[in-house]
Amino acid sequence: MFGKIQATALALILALPMAAQAAKVKIGFVNSITGPEAPIGENLTNGVTLALEDLKKKGIDVELVKEDDTGKPEKSMAAFEKMATRDRVAGIVGPYSSKCANAIAKLAEKYKTPLLIPVASKEEITRQNLKWTFRLSATTYDYATILLDMATSLGKPRTIAIINENTDFGTSGAKSAKDYAGKKGIRVVAEEAYAPGSPDYRSTLTKIKSKKPDLVFMVSYVADAILLMRQSREIGITPQAFLGAGAGFATVSFAKEKAISSNVFSSTQWTGDVNWPGAKEFNRRYIAKFGKEPTYHAATAYESMMIMAETAAKAGGNQEKIRSALKSGKWNGIMGEVKFADYEGYTNQNKHQMLVEQIQNGVHQTVYPPKYVSKKPVYPFPGWR
């Protein structure tokens, strides 16, 4: 009798679902939790939170080691070294900004710790022949090309003015816009760089207005994006289109400023209505849990954490096996198809399909490319209300 009970108990144990025998893996996460970029950093944190829920359902128990870099490269570097040497994580996801990602990319090589960058877009990050750094995000060149391709498909712009913050992200974005504008036959009539957090942009914008550009291309985080558009309205700049290179222009807080955000275009890596596996469900879950719409930053962080944690679990935490699996793998989830490839001077770079949104009635609507459209674009800019 006792033997039968033992046999039954053993059978029940063996029949337990995989979730009860969860694979454990330790993953690092570097993000701008506080500091000036925290409003966007919050989206990354929320995306990772949803990823951890889904990983648990798949039987993967993630021990998450979080570090706040406050948007400063030196803190990001210190966080990476701590996680790689003291915490001994299997892999690291993050950070948010280009300046921080560029700073830690070489540390991944030094410590042979896989790094998956979710959203930082400076081109040079994956153009250093680094074997341990992978990027899911599109590049600043992709941000610029999709916007200018859209503008030239809708109208015949001949001139462009470029305004950018003088950071890694801003400088790289401005260079990409200038280079691609030249290829499209669009003449650059003004290039203005500014220090983030400046209190007044009127003098810069007055110079822009005097050039009468057909397109105004901006690279800014949230606070500066709002102030630049507010003062553009005040001064009366009326191009064919305002083009925002993602970042601040893709946020809900910017869209809610209806008086200044209406009809502004923004390049983006993801939208809540895009037809990629699980994207619409992710959008619904995010709104239900956090009470607001996700930006593309949340989606890229979610997918990056899913890819890193699943890969690390399958590799048993072995970092060389993780690196090899990231290099050879393919995924298809809320960010569409993902593959880390070597092309055009890039190493371990995902060739991501970019989208263009336009803010209509306070809501981001997908307006380009045609196969992904949810609303027709308003072009040219109809003027200020």
PDB file of C-alpha atoms in Angstrom, residues 134 307 311-312 314-315 319-331 340:
ATOM      1  CA  PHE A 134      23.143  43.389 -29.828  1.00  0.00           C
ATOM      2  CA  ILE A 307      14.432  37.517 -26.072  1.00  0.00           C
ATOM      3  CA  THR A 311      17.711  32.735 -24.677  1.00  0.00           C
ATOM      4  CA  ALA A 312      19.551  32.760 -21.347  1.00  0.00           C
ATOM      5  CA  LYS A 314      17.711  27.790 -22.852  1.00  0.00           C
ATOM      6  CA  ALA A 315      21.469  28.275 -22.598  1.00  0.00           C
ATOM      7  CA  GLN A 319      27.169  33.473 -21.616  1.00  0.00           C
ATOM      8  CA  GLU A 320      29.042  32.154 -24.640  1.00  0.00           C
ATOM      9  CA  LYS A 321      26.011  30.028 -25.560  1.00  0.00           C
ATOM     10  CA  ILE A 322      23.725  33.043 -25.047  1.00  0.00           C
ATOM     11  CA  ARG A 323      25.874  35.167 -27.351  1.00  0.00           C
ATOM     12  CA  SER A 324      25.893  32.447 -29.990  1.00  0.00           C
ATOM     13  CA  ALA A 325      22.122  31.925 -29.762  1.00  0.00           C
ATOM     14  CA  LEU A 326      21.413  35.653 -30.031  1.00  0.00           C
ATOM     15  CA  LYS A 327      23.623  35.791 -33.106  1.00  0.00           C
ATOM     16  CA  SER A 328      21.919  32.895 -34.878  1.00  0.00           C
ATOM     17  CA  GLY A 329      18.347  33.249 -33.643  1.00  0.00           C
ATOM     18  CA  LYS A 330      15.160  34.618 -35.186  1.00  0.00           C
ATOM     19  CA  TRP A 331      12.071  35.871 -33.375  1.00  0.00           C
ATOM     20  CA  PHE A 340      20.615  40.376 -35.287  1.00  0.00           C
TER      21      PHE A 340
END
